[in-house]
Amino acid sequence: KKHFEEKGYEARIVEWNDWEQIRSGIDWCDVFITEVSAFNTFGPEERKKGLFCWHHLANIDTIPLSEEQPCRHFTTLIDVDKDYEDQFFAINPTIIESVKEYYGIEPTLLPIGCDKDFWHKREVSEIKTIGHISHPSPGVEYDTIKRLDMFWELVDFSDYEGKQVHGKSMLCGSYIYKDVDAVVNTSTHEGLPTPLLECSMAKIPFISTEVGIVPTIKSIRTFSTIEEAKEILDDLNSSPEKLKKYVDDVYNEVMEKNEWGMLIDKYYIPAVERVISKIKKKASKEVVVSHYQ
């Protein structure tokens, strides 16, 4: 919102759990941005204004979709309409390939950004407690993807305390992570994951399985087993200097690749203007020559 307004666009955050607010927001705006799962809920006139973005893969084999159950937490079966093909977006290249394979269309890249000024910077000199970001009451689908059980196995296998972090609010900023010294992501699939950006900006150590955009951030250390995760944590914890260098390296690389101001210029404004140009016909210009005497 801040970065859009710095570029001369009026931006508004809409509560997407309240249909009246959604209706009011769509009436107010020229263009809205939403997750692709909302596509089926809108009619043709509303769809014209939308940037519909995939935040997860188009299809995950372990989470089957059907007409009876077209929308789940991590995947969504939508009625892809070719008339809106250039209004579909995805937050990373892997998702783009997944959508191409599943739907036969190629969404445009629309990455998620981060803002260094929003986040209070931590100074973690030692890792004692590791955190896992997940819902407190997961279903089978959710736990299959997030693998909270793998996190607790890591805690049992290591000397670190463990804490499940949940109930996030974007208004909380860095204080979401106040009780942990590092975050461990054990997911099998992710769009980002979001804690990657959040922890990097808050300068909290973050390690992960190779999912989402993690492979594009070369400074992030990755694992596939709990033994590898423990080895990474122990190595980072071997000296405050090594730990500081790690969080600084991740911070600098994420800022270079995902800073909101850069992404707004490079991706979002072109996407918004593309939708606006479809809705608003180009002005016709008439030249009237009046000749006297």
Coordinates of N, CA, C and O in Angstrom, one line a residue, residues 2-171:
K2 N 1.9 1.3 0.9 CA 2.8 2.4 1.0 C 3.5 2.7 -0.4 O 3.5 3.8 -0.9
H3 N 4.0 1.6 -0.9 CA 4.8 1.8 -2.2 C 3.9 2.1 -3.4 O 4.3 2.9 -4.3
F4 N 2.7 1.6 -3.4 CA 1.8 2.0 -4.5 C 1.5 3.5 -4.4 O 1.5 4.2 -5.4
E5 N 1.2 4.0 -3.2 CA 0.9 5.4 -3.0 C 2.0 6.3 -3.3 O 1.8 7.4 -3.8
E6 N 3.3 5.8 -3.1 CA 4.4 6.6 -3.4 C 4.5 6.8 -4.9 O 5.2 7.7 -5.4
K7 N 3.9 5.8 -5.7 CA 3.9 5.9 -7.1 C 2.7 6.6 -7.7 O 2.5 6.7 -8.9
G8 N 1.9 7.2 -6.8 CA 0.7 8.0 -7.3 C -0.6 7.2 -7.4 O -1.6 7.7 -7.9
Y9 N -0.6 6.0 -6.9 CA -1.8 5.2 -6.9 C -2.5 5.2 -5.6 O -1.8 5.1 -4.5
E10 N -3.8 5.4 -5.5 CA -4.5 5.3 -4.2 C -4.8 3.8 -4.0 O -5.3 3.1 -4.8
A11 N -4.3 3.3 -2.8 CA -4.5 1.9 -2.5 C -5.3 1.7 -1.2 O -5.2 2.5 -0.3
R12 N -6.0 0.6 -1.2 CA -6.9 0.4 -0.1 C -6.8 -1.1 0.3 O -6.8 -2.0 -0.6
I13 N -6.7 -1.5 1.6 CA -6.7 -2.8 2.0 C -8.2 -3.2 2.3 O -8.8 -2.5 3.0
V14 N -8.6 -4.3 1.8 CA -10.0 -4.8 1.9 C -10.0 -6.1 2.7 O -9.3 -7.0 2.5
E15 N -11.0 -6.1 3.7 CA -11.1 -7.3 4.5 C -11.9 -8.4 3.7 O -13.1 -8.2 3.4
W16 N -11.2 -9.4 3.3 CA -11.7 -10.4 2.3 C -12.6 -11.5 3.0 O -13.1 -12.4 2.3
N17 N -12.8 -11.4 4.3 CA -13.8 -12.3 5.0 C -15.2 -11.6 5.1 O -16.1 -12.2 5.6
D18 N -15.3 -10.4 4.6 CA -16.6 -9.7 4.7 C -17.1 -9.3 3.3 O -16.5 -8.5 2.7
W19 N -18.2 -9.9 2.9 CA -18.6 -9.8 1.5 C -19.0 -8.3 1.3 O -18.8 -7.8 0.1
E20 N -19.6 -7.6 2.2 CA -20.0 -6.2 2.0 C -18.8 -5.4 1.8 O -18.8 -4.5 0.9
Q21 N -17.7 -5.6 2.5 CA -16.5 -4.9 2.3 C -15.9 -5.2 0.9 O -15.3 -4.3 0.2
I22 N -15.9 -6.5 0.5 CA -15.4 -6.9 -0.8 C -16.2 -6.1 -1.9 O -15.6 -5.5 -2.8
R23 N -17.5 -6.1 -1.8 CA -18.4 -5.4 -2.8 C -18.0 -4.0 -2.8 O -17.9 -3.4 -3.9
S24 N -17.9 -3.3 -1.7 CA -17.6 -1.9 -1.6 C -16.2 -1.6 -2.2 O -16.0 -0.7 -3.0
G25 N -15.2 -2.5 -1.9 CA -13.9 -2.3 -2.4 C -13.8 -2.5 -3.9 O -13.1 -1.7 -4.6
I26 N -14.6 -3.4 -4.5 CA -14.5 -3.7 -5.9 C -15.2 -2.5 -6.7 O -14.8 -2.1 -7.7
D27 N -16.3 -2.0 -6.1 CA -17.0 -0.8 -6.7 C -16.1 0.4 -6.7 O -16.1 1.2 -7.6
W28 N -15.2 0.5 -5.6 CA -14.4 1.7 -5.5 C -13.2 1.7 -6.4 O -12.8 2.7 -7.0
C29 N -12.6 0.5 -6.6 CA -11.3 0.5 -7.3 C -11.4 0.4 -8.8 O -12.5 0.1 -9.4
D30 N -10.3 0.6 -9.5 CA -10.1 0.3 -10.9 C -9.6 -1.1 -11.1 O -10.0 -1.7 -12.1
V31 N -8.8 -1.5 -10.2 CA -8.1 -2.8 -10.2 C -8.0 -3.4 -8.8 O -7.7 -2.7 -7.9
F32 N -8.3 -4.7 -8.7 CA -8.0 -5.3 -7.4 C -7.1 -6.5 -7.6 O -7.1 -7.1 -8.7
I33 N -6.4 -6.9 -6.5 CA -5.5 -8.0 -6.6 C -6.0 -9.0 -5.5 O -6.2 -8.7 -4.4
T34 N -6.1 -10.3 -5.9 CA -6.6 -11.3 -5.0 C -6.0 -12.7 -5.4 O -5.5 -12.8 -6.5
E35 N -6.1 -13.6 -4.4 CA -5.7 -15.0 -4.7 C -6.6 -15.6 -5.7 O -7.8 -15.3 -5.8
V36 N -6.1 -16.5 -6.5 CA -6.8 -17.0 -7.7 C -8.1 -17.8 -7.2 O -9.0 -18.0 -8.0
S37 N -8.1 -18.3 -6.0 CA -9.3 -19.1 -5.5 C -10.5 -18.2 -5.6 O -11.6 -18.8 -5.6
A38 N -10.4 -16.9 -5.6 CA -11.6 -16.0 -5.6 C -12.2 -15.9 -7.0 O -13.3 -15.4 -7.2
F39 N -11.5 -16.4 -8.0 CA -11.9 -16.2 -9.4 C -13.3 -16.7 -9.6 O -14.1 -16.0 -10.3
N40 N -13.6 -17.8 -9.1 CA -15.0 -18.4 -9.4 C -16.1 -17.7 -8.7 O -17.3 -17.9 -9.0
T41 N -15.8 -16.8 -7.7 CA -16.8 -16.1 -7.0 C -17.3 -14.9 -7.7 O -18.3 -14.3 -7.2
F42 N -16.6 -14.4 -8.7 CA -17.0 -13.2 -9.4 C -17.6 -13.4 -10.7 O -17.3 -14.4 -11.4
G43 N -18.5 -12.4 -11.1 CA -19.1 -12.4 -12.4 C -18.2 -11.8 -13.4 O -17.2 -11.2 -13.1
P44 N -18.6 -11.8 -14.7 CA -17.8 -11.2 -15.8 C -17.4 -9.8 -15.6 O -16.2 -9.4 -15.8
E45 N -18.2 -8.9 -15.1 CA -17.9 -7.5 -14.9 C -16.9 -7.3 -13.8 O -16.0 -6.5 -13.9
E46 N -17.0 -8.1 -12.7 CA -16.1 -8.0 -11.6 C -14.7 -8.6 -12.0 O -13.7 -8.0 -11.7
R47 N -14.7 -9.6 -12.8 CA -13.5 -10.3 -13.2 C -12.6 -9.4 -14.0 O -11.4 -9.5 -14.0
K48 N -13.2 -8.5 -14.8 CA -12.5 -7.6 -15.7 C -11.5 -6.7 -14.9 O -10.5 -6.3 -15.4
K49 N -11.8 -6.5 -13.6 CA -10.9 -5.6 -12.8 C -9.8 -6.4 -12.0 O -9.0 -5.8 -11.3
G50 N -9.8 -7.7 -12.1 CA -9.0 -8.5 -11.2 C -7.7 -8.9 -11.7 O -7.4 -9.1 -12.9
L51 N -6.7 -8.9 -10.8 CA -5.4 -9.6 -10.9 C -5.5 -10.8 -10.1 O -5.5 -10.7 -8.8
F52 N -5.6 -12.0 -10.7 CA -5.8 -13.2 -9.9 C -4.5 -14.0 -9.9 O -4.0 -14.4 -10.9
C53 N -4.1 -14.2 -8.6 CA -2.7 -14.6 -8.4 C -2.6 -16.0 -7.7 O -3.3 -16.2 -6.7
W54 N -1.9 -17.0 -8.4 CA -1.7 -18.3 -7.7 C -0.6 -18.1 -6.7 O 0.5 -17.7 -7.0
H55 N -0.9 -18.5 -5.4 CA 0.1 -18.4 -4.3 C 0.6 -19.8 -4.1 O 1.6 -20.0 -3.3
H56 N 0.0 -20.9 -4.7 CA 0.5 -22.2 -4.5 C 0.5 -22.9 -5.9 O -0.1 -22.4 -6.8
L57 N 1.0 -24.1 -5.9 CA 1.0 -24.8 -7.2 C -0.5 -25.0 -7.7 O -1.4 -25.1 -6.9
A58 N -0.6 -25.2 -9.0 CA -1.9 -25.4 -9.6 C -2.5 -26.8 -9.2 O -3.7 -27.0 -9.0
N59 N -1.6 -27.7 -9.0 CA -2.0 -29.1 -8.6 C -0.9 -29.7 -7.7 O 0.3 -29.7 -8.0
I60 N -1.3 -30.3 -6.6 CA -0.4 -31.1 -5.8 C -1.0 -32.5 -5.7 O -2.2 -32.7 -5.3
D61 N -0.2 -33.5 -6.2 CA -0.8 -34.9 -6.3 C -1.4 -35.4 -5.0 O -2.3 -36.2 -5.1
T62 N -0.8 -35.1 -3.9 CA -1.3 -35.6 -2.6 C -2.6 -35.0 -2.1 O -3.1 -35.4 -1.1
I63 N -3.0 -33.9 -2.8 CA -4.2 -33.2 -2.4 C -5.2 -33.2 -3.6 O -5.3 -32.2 -4.3
P64 N -5.9 -34.3 -3.9 CA -6.7 -34.3 -5.1 C -7.9 -33.3 -5.0 O -8.5 -33.1 -3.9
L65 N -8.2 -32.7 -6.2 CA -9.3 -31.8 -6.2 C -10.4 -32.4 -7.1 O -10.1 -33.2 -8.0
S66 N -11.6 -32.0 -6.9 CA -12.8 -32.4 -7.7 C -13.8 -31.4 -7.8 O -13.7 -30.3 -7.1
E67 N -14.8 -31.6 -8.6 CA -15.9 -30.6 -8.7 C -16.6 -30.5 -7.4 O -17.2 -29.4 -7.1
E68 N -16.7 -31.6 -6.7 CA -17.4 -31.6 -5.4 C -16.5 -30.8 -4.3 O -17.1 -30.2 -3.4
Q69 N -15.2 -30.9 -4.5 CA -14.3 -30.2 -3.6 C -13.3 -29.4 -4.4 O -12.1 -29.8 -4.5
P70 N -13.7 -28.3 -5.0 CA -12.8 -27.5 -5.9 C -11.8 -26.6 -5.2 O -10.9 -26.2 -5.9
C71 N -11.9 -26.4 -3.9 CA -11.0 -25.5 -3.3 C -10.5 -26.1 -1.9 O -11.4 -26.4 -1.1
R72 N -9.2 -26.2 -1.8 CA -8.6 -26.6 -0.6 C -7.6 -25.6 -0.2 O -7.4 -24.6 -0.8
H73 N -6.9 -25.8 0.9 CA -6.0 -24.8 1.5 C -4.9 -24.5 0.5 O -4.5 -23.3 0.4
F74 N -4.3 -25.5 -0.1 CA -3.1 -25.3 -0.9 C -3.3 -25.3 -2.4 O -2.4 -25.0 -3.2
T75 N -4.5 -25.8 -2.9 CA -4.7 -25.9 -4.3 C -6.2 -25.5 -4.6 O -7.0 -25.7 -3.7
T76 N -6.4 -25.0 -5.8 CA -7.8 -24.6 -6.2 C -8.1 -25.0 -7.6 O -7.3 -24.7 -8.5
L77 N -9.2 -25.6 -7.8 CA -9.7 -25.9 -9.2 C -10.6 -24.8 -9.6 O -11.6 -24.5 -9.0
I78 N -10.1 -24.1 -10.7 CA -10.9 -22.9 -11.1 C -11.3 -23.1 -12.6 O -10.7 -23.9 -13.3
D79 N -12.4 -22.4 -13.0 CA -12.8 -22.4 -14.4 C -12.0 -21.4 -15.2 O -12.3 -20.2 -15.2
V80 N -10.9 -21.9 -15.7 CA -10.0 -21.0 -16.5 C -10.7 -20.4 -17.7 O -11.1 -21.2 -18.5
D81 N -10.9 -19.2 -17.8 CA -11.5 -18.5 -18.9 C -10.4 -17.8 -19.7 O -9.7 -16.9 -19.3
K82 N -10.3 -18.2 -21.0 CA -9.3 -17.7 -21.9 C -9.4 -16.2 -22.0 O -8.4 -15.5 -22.3
D83 N -10.6 -15.6 -21.9 CA -10.8 -14.2 -22.0 C -10.0 -13.4 -20.9 O -9.8 -12.2 -21.1
Y84 N -9.7 -14.1 -19.8 CA -9.0 -13.5 -18.7 C -7.6 -14.0 -18.6 O -6.9 -13.8 -17.5
E85 N -7.0 -14.6 -19.6 CA -5.8 -15.3 -19.5 C -4.6 -14.3 -19.1 O -3.8 -14.7 -18.3
D86 N -4.7 -13.1 -19.6 CA -3.6 -12.2 -19.2 C -3.9 -11.5 -17.9 O -3.1 -10.6 -17.5
Q87 N -4.9 -11.9 -17.1 CA -5.1 -11.4 -15.8 C -4.8 -12.5 -14.7 O -5.0 -12.3 -13.5
F88 N -4.2 -13.6 -15.1 CA -3.7 -14.6 -14.2 C -2.2 -14.4 -13.9 O -1.4 -14.2 -14.8
F89 N -1.8 -14.5 -12.6 CA -0.5 -14.3 -12.2 C 0.0 -15.4 -11.2 O -0.9 -16.2 -10.7
A90 N 1.3 -15.5 -11.0 CA 1.8 -16.5 -10.0 C 3.0 -15.8 -9.3 O 3.7 -15.0 -9.9
I91 N 3.2 -16.2 -8.1 CA 4.2 -15.6 -7.3 C 5.6 -16.1 -7.5 O 6.6 -15.5 -6.9
N92 N 5.8 -17.3 -8.2 CA 7.1 -17.7 -8.5 C 7.2 -18.6 -9.7 O 6.1 -19.0 -10.2
P93 N 8.3 -18.8 -10.4 CA 8.4 -19.5 -11.6 C 7.9 -20.9 -11.6 O 7.4 -21.5 -12.6
T94 N 8.1 -21.6 -10.4 CA 7.7 -23.0 -10.3 C 6.2 -23.1 -10.4 O 5.6 -24.0 -11.0
I95 N 5.5 -22.1 -9.8 CA 4.0 -22.1 -9.9 C 3.6 -21.8 -11.3 O 2.6 -22.4 -11.8
I96 N 4.3 -20.9 -12.0 CA 4.0 -20.7 -13.4 C 4.0 -21.9 -14.3 O 3.1 -22.2 -15.0
E97 N 5.0 -22.8 -14.1 CA 5.2 -24.0 -14.8 C 4.0 -25.0 -14.4 O 3.5 -25.7 -15.3
S98 N 3.7 -25.0 -13.1 CA 2.6 -25.9 -12.7 C 1.3 -25.5 -13.3 O 0.5 -26.3 -13.8
V99 N 1.0 -24.2 -13.4 CA -0.3 -23.7 -14.0 C -0.3 -24.0 -15.5 O -1.3 -24.4 -16.1
K100 N 0.9 -23.8 -16.2 CA 1.0 -24.2 -17.6 C 0.7 -25.6 -17.9 O 0.0 -26.0 -18.8
E101 N 1.3 -26.5 -17.0 CA 1.1 -27.9 -17.2 C -0.4 -28.3 -16.9 O -0.9 -29.2 -17.6
Y102 N -1.0 -27.7 -15.9 CA -2.3 -28.2 -15.5 C -3.4 -27.5 -16.3 O -4.4 -28.2 -16.6
Y103 N -3.3 -26.2 -16.6 CA -4.4 -25.5 -17.3 C -4.1 -25.1 -18.7 O -5.0 -24.7 -19.4
G104 N -2.8 -25.2 -19.1 CA -2.5 -24.8 -20.5 C -2.4 -23.3 -20.7 O -2.5 -22.9 -21.9
I105 N -2.3 -22.6 -19.7 CA -2.1 -21.1 -19.8 C -0.8 -20.7 -19.0 O -0.4 -21.5 -18.2
E106 N -0.2 -19.6 -19.4 CA 1.0 -19.2 -18.7 C 0.7 -17.9 -18.0 O 0.7 -16.8 -18.6
P107 N 0.6 -17.9 -16.7 CA 0.4 -16.7 -15.9 C 1.7 -15.8 -15.9 O 2.8 -16.3 -16.1
T108 N 1.5 -14.6 -15.6 CA 2.6 -13.6 -15.5 C 3.2 -13.7 -14.1 O 2.4 -13.8 -13.1
L109 N 4.5 -13.5 -14.0 CA 5.1 -13.5 -12.7 C 4.7 -12.2 -11.9 O 4.8 -11.1 -12.4
L110 N 4.3 -12.4 -10.7 CA 3.9 -11.3 -9.8 C 4.5 -11.6 -8.4 O 3.8 -12.1 -7.5
P111 N 5.8 -11.3 -8.1 CA 6.4 -11.8 -6.9 C 5.9 -11.0 -5.7 O 5.4 -9.9 -5.8
I112 N 6.1 -11.6 -4.5 CA 5.7 -10.9 -3.2 C 7.0 -10.2 -2.7 O 8.1 -10.7 -2.8
G113 N 6.7 -9.0 -2.2 CA 7.9 -8.2 -1.7 C 8.0 -8.1 -0.2 O 7.2 -8.6 0.6
C114 N 9.0 -7.3 0.2 CA 9.2 -7.1 1.7 C 9.6 -5.6 1.8 O 10.2 -5.0 0.9
D115 N 9.4 -5.1 3.0 CA 9.7 -3.7 3.3 C 10.6 -3.7 4.6 O 10.1 -4.0 5.7
K116 N 11.8 -3.3 4.5 CA 12.7 -3.3 5.6 C 12.3 -2.4 6.8 O 12.5 -2.6 7.9
D117 N 11.6 -1.3 6.4 CA 11.2 -0.3 7.5 C 10.1 -0.8 8.4 O 9.8 -0.3 9.5
F118 N 9.3 -1.8 7.9 CA 8.2 -2.4 8.7 C 8.7 -3.3 9.8 O 8.0 -3.4 10.8
W119 N 9.9 -3.8 9.7 CA 10.3 -4.9 10.6 C 11.4 -4.4 11.6 O 12.4 -3.8 11.2
H120 N 11.1 -4.6 12.9 CA 12.1 -4.4 13.9 C 13.2 -5.4 13.8 O 12.9 -6.6 13.7
K121 N 14.4 -5.0 13.8 CA 15.6 -5.9 13.6 C 16.0 -6.5 14.9 O 16.2 -5.9 15.9
R122 N 16.1 -7.9 14.9 CA 16.5 -8.6 16.0 C 18.1 -8.7 16.0 O 18.7 -8.6 15.0
E123 N 18.7 -9.0 17.2 CA 20.1 -9.2 17.2 C 20.2 -10.6 17.9 O 20.4 -10.7 19.1
V124 N 20.1 -11.7 17.1 CA 20.2 -13.0 17.7 C 21.7 -13.4 17.7 O 22.3 -13.5 16.7
S125 N 22.2 -13.7 18.9 CA 23.6 -14.1 19.0 C 23.7 -15.6 19.4 O 24.8 -16.1 19.3
E126 N 22.6 -16.2 19.7 CA 22.6 -17.6 20.1 C 21.2 -18.2 19.8 O 20.2 -17.6 20.1
I127 N 21.2 -19.4 19.2 CA 19.9 -20.1 19.0 C 19.7 -21.1 20.2 O 20.5 -22.0 20.4
K128 N 18.6 -20.8 20.9 CA 18.2 -21.7 21.9 C 16.8 -22.3 21.6 O 16.6 -23.5 21.9
T129 N 15.9 -21.5 21.0 CA 14.6 -22.0 20.7 C 14.3 -21.8 19.2 O 14.5 -20.8 18.7
I130 N 13.9 -22.9 18.6 CA 13.5 -22.9 17.2 C 12.0 -22.9 17.0 O 11.3 -23.4 17.9
G131 N 11.5 -22.2 16.0 CA 10.1 -22.1 15.8 C 9.6 -22.7 14.5 O 10.3 -22.8 13.5
H132 N 8.3 -23.1 14.5 CA 7.7 -23.6 13.3 C 6.4 -22.8 13.1 O 5.6 -22.7 14.0
I133 N 6.2 -22.3 11.9 CA 5.0 -21.5 11.6 C 3.9 -22.3 11.0 O 4.0 -22.8 9.9
S134 N 2.9 -22.6 11.8 CA 1.8 -23.4 11.3 C 0.5 -23.2 12.1 O 0.6 -22.7 13.2
H135 N -0.6 -23.7 11.6 CA -1.9 -23.6 12.3 C -1.9 -24.5 13.5 O -1.4 -25.6 13.5
P136 N -2.6 -24.0 14.6 CA -2.6 -24.8 15.8 C -3.5 -26.0 15.7 O -3.3 -27.0 16.5
S137 N -4.4 -26.0 14.8 CA -5.3 -27.2 14.6 C -5.3 -27.7 13.2 O -6.3 -27.5 12.5
P138 N -4.2 -28.2 12.7 CA -4.2 -28.6 11.3 C -5.0 -29.8 10.9 O -5.2 -30.7 11.7
G139 N -5.5 -29.8 9.7 CA -6.2 -31.0 9.2 C -5.1 -31.9 8.5 O -3.9 -31.6 8.5
V140 N -5.5 -33.0 8.0 CA -4.6 -34.0 7.4 C -3.9 -33.3 6.2 O -2.7 -33.4 6.1
E141 N -4.6 -32.6 5.4 CA -4.0 -31.9 4.2 C -2.9 -30.9 4.6 O -1.8 -30.9 4.1
Y142 N -3.3 -30.1 5.6 CA -2.3 -29.1 6.1 C -1.1 -29.7 6.7 O 0.0 -29.3 6.3
D143 N -1.3 -30.7 7.5 CA -0.1 -31.3 8.2 C 0.7 -32.1 7.2 O 2.0 -32.2 7.4
T144 N 0.1 -32.6 6.1 CA 0.9 -33.3 5.1 C 1.9 -32.4 4.4 O 3.0 -32.8 4.1
I145 N 1.5 -31.1 4.2 CA 2.3 -30.1 3.6 C 3.3 -29.5 4.5 O 4.5 -29.4 4.3
K146 N 2.8 -29.1 5.7 CA 3.7 -28.3 6.6 C 4.6 -29.2 7.5 O 5.6 -28.7 7.9
R147 N 4.2 -30.4 7.7 CA 5.0 -31.4 8.4 C 5.5 -30.9 9.8 O 6.7 -30.9 10.1
L148 N 4.5 -30.6 10.6 CA 4.8 -30.2 12.0 C 5.5 -31.3 12.7 O 6.3 -31.1 13.6
D149 N 5.1 -32.6 12.4 CA 5.7 -33.7 13.1 C 7.2 -33.8 12.8 O 7.9 -34.2 13.7
M150 N 7.6 -33.4 11.6 CA 9.1 -33.4 11.3 C 9.8 -32.4 12.2 O 10.9 -32.7 12.7
F151 N 9.1 -31.3 12.4 CA 9.7 -30.2 13.3 C 9.9 -30.8 14.7 O 11.0 -30.6 15.3
W152 N 8.9 -31.4 15.3 CA 9.0 -32.0 16.6 C 10.0 -33.1 16.7 O 10.7 -33.3 17.7
E153 N 10.2 -33.8 15.6 CA 11.3 -34.8 15.6 C 12.6 -34.2 15.7 O 13.5 -34.7 16.3
L154 N 12.8 -33.0 15.0 CA 14.0 -32.3 15.1 C 14.3 -31.8 16.5 O 15.4 -31.8 17.0
V155 N 13.2 -31.3 17.1 CA 13.4 -30.8 18.5 C 13.9 -31.9 19.4 O 14.8 -31.8 20.2
D156 N 13.2 -33.1 19.3 CA 13.6 -34.3 20.1 C 15.0 -34.7 19.8 O 15.7 -35.2 20.7
F157 N 15.4 -34.6 18.5 CA 16.7 -35.1 18.1 C 17.9 -34.1 18.5 O 19.0 -34.5 18.6
S158 N 17.5 -32.9 18.8 CA 18.5 -31.8 19.0 C 18.5 -31.4 20.5 O 17.7 -31.9 21.3
D159 N 19.3 -30.4 20.7 CA 19.3 -29.8 22.1 C 18.5 -28.5 22.1 O 18.5 -27.7 23.1
Y160 N 17.7 -28.2 21.1 CA 17.0 -26.9 21.0 C 15.5 -27.1 21.6 O 14.9 -28.1 21.4
E161 N 15.1 -26.0 22.2 CA 13.7 -26.0 22.6 C 12.9 -25.7 21.3 O 13.4 -25.1 20.3
G162 N 11.6 -26.1 21.3 CA 10.8 -25.9 20.1 C 9.5 -25.2 20.5 O 8.9 -25.3 21.6
K163 N 9.0 -24.3 19.5 CA 7.8 -23.6 19.8 C 7.0 -23.5 18.4 O 7.6 -23.1 17.4
Q164 N 5.7 -23.8 18.5 CA 4.9 -23.6 17.3 C 4.3 -22.2 17.3 O 3.8 -21.7 18.4
V165 N 4.5 -21.5 16.3 CA 4.1 -20.1 16.2 C 2.9 -20.0 15.3 O 2.9 -20.5 14.1
H166 N 1.8 -19.4 15.7 CA 0.6 -19.3 14.9 C -0.2 -18.0 15.3 O 0.3 -17.2 16.2
G167 N -1.3 -17.8 14.7 CA -2.1 -16.6 15.0 C -1.5 -15.3 14.4 O -1.6 -14.3 15.1
K168 N -0.8 -15.4 13.3 CA -0.1 -14.3 12.8 C -1.1 -13.2 12.3 O -2.2 -13.4 11.9
S169 N -0.6 -12.0 12.5 CA -1.3 -10.8 12.0 C -0.2 -9.9 11.4 O 0.9 -9.7 11.9
M170 N -0.5 -9.3 10.2 CA 0.5 -8.5 9.6 C 0.7 -7.2 10.4 O 1.7 -6.5 10.2
L171 N -0.1 -6.9 11.3 CA 0.1 -5.7 12.2 C 1.1 -6.0 13.3 O 1.6 -5.1 13.9

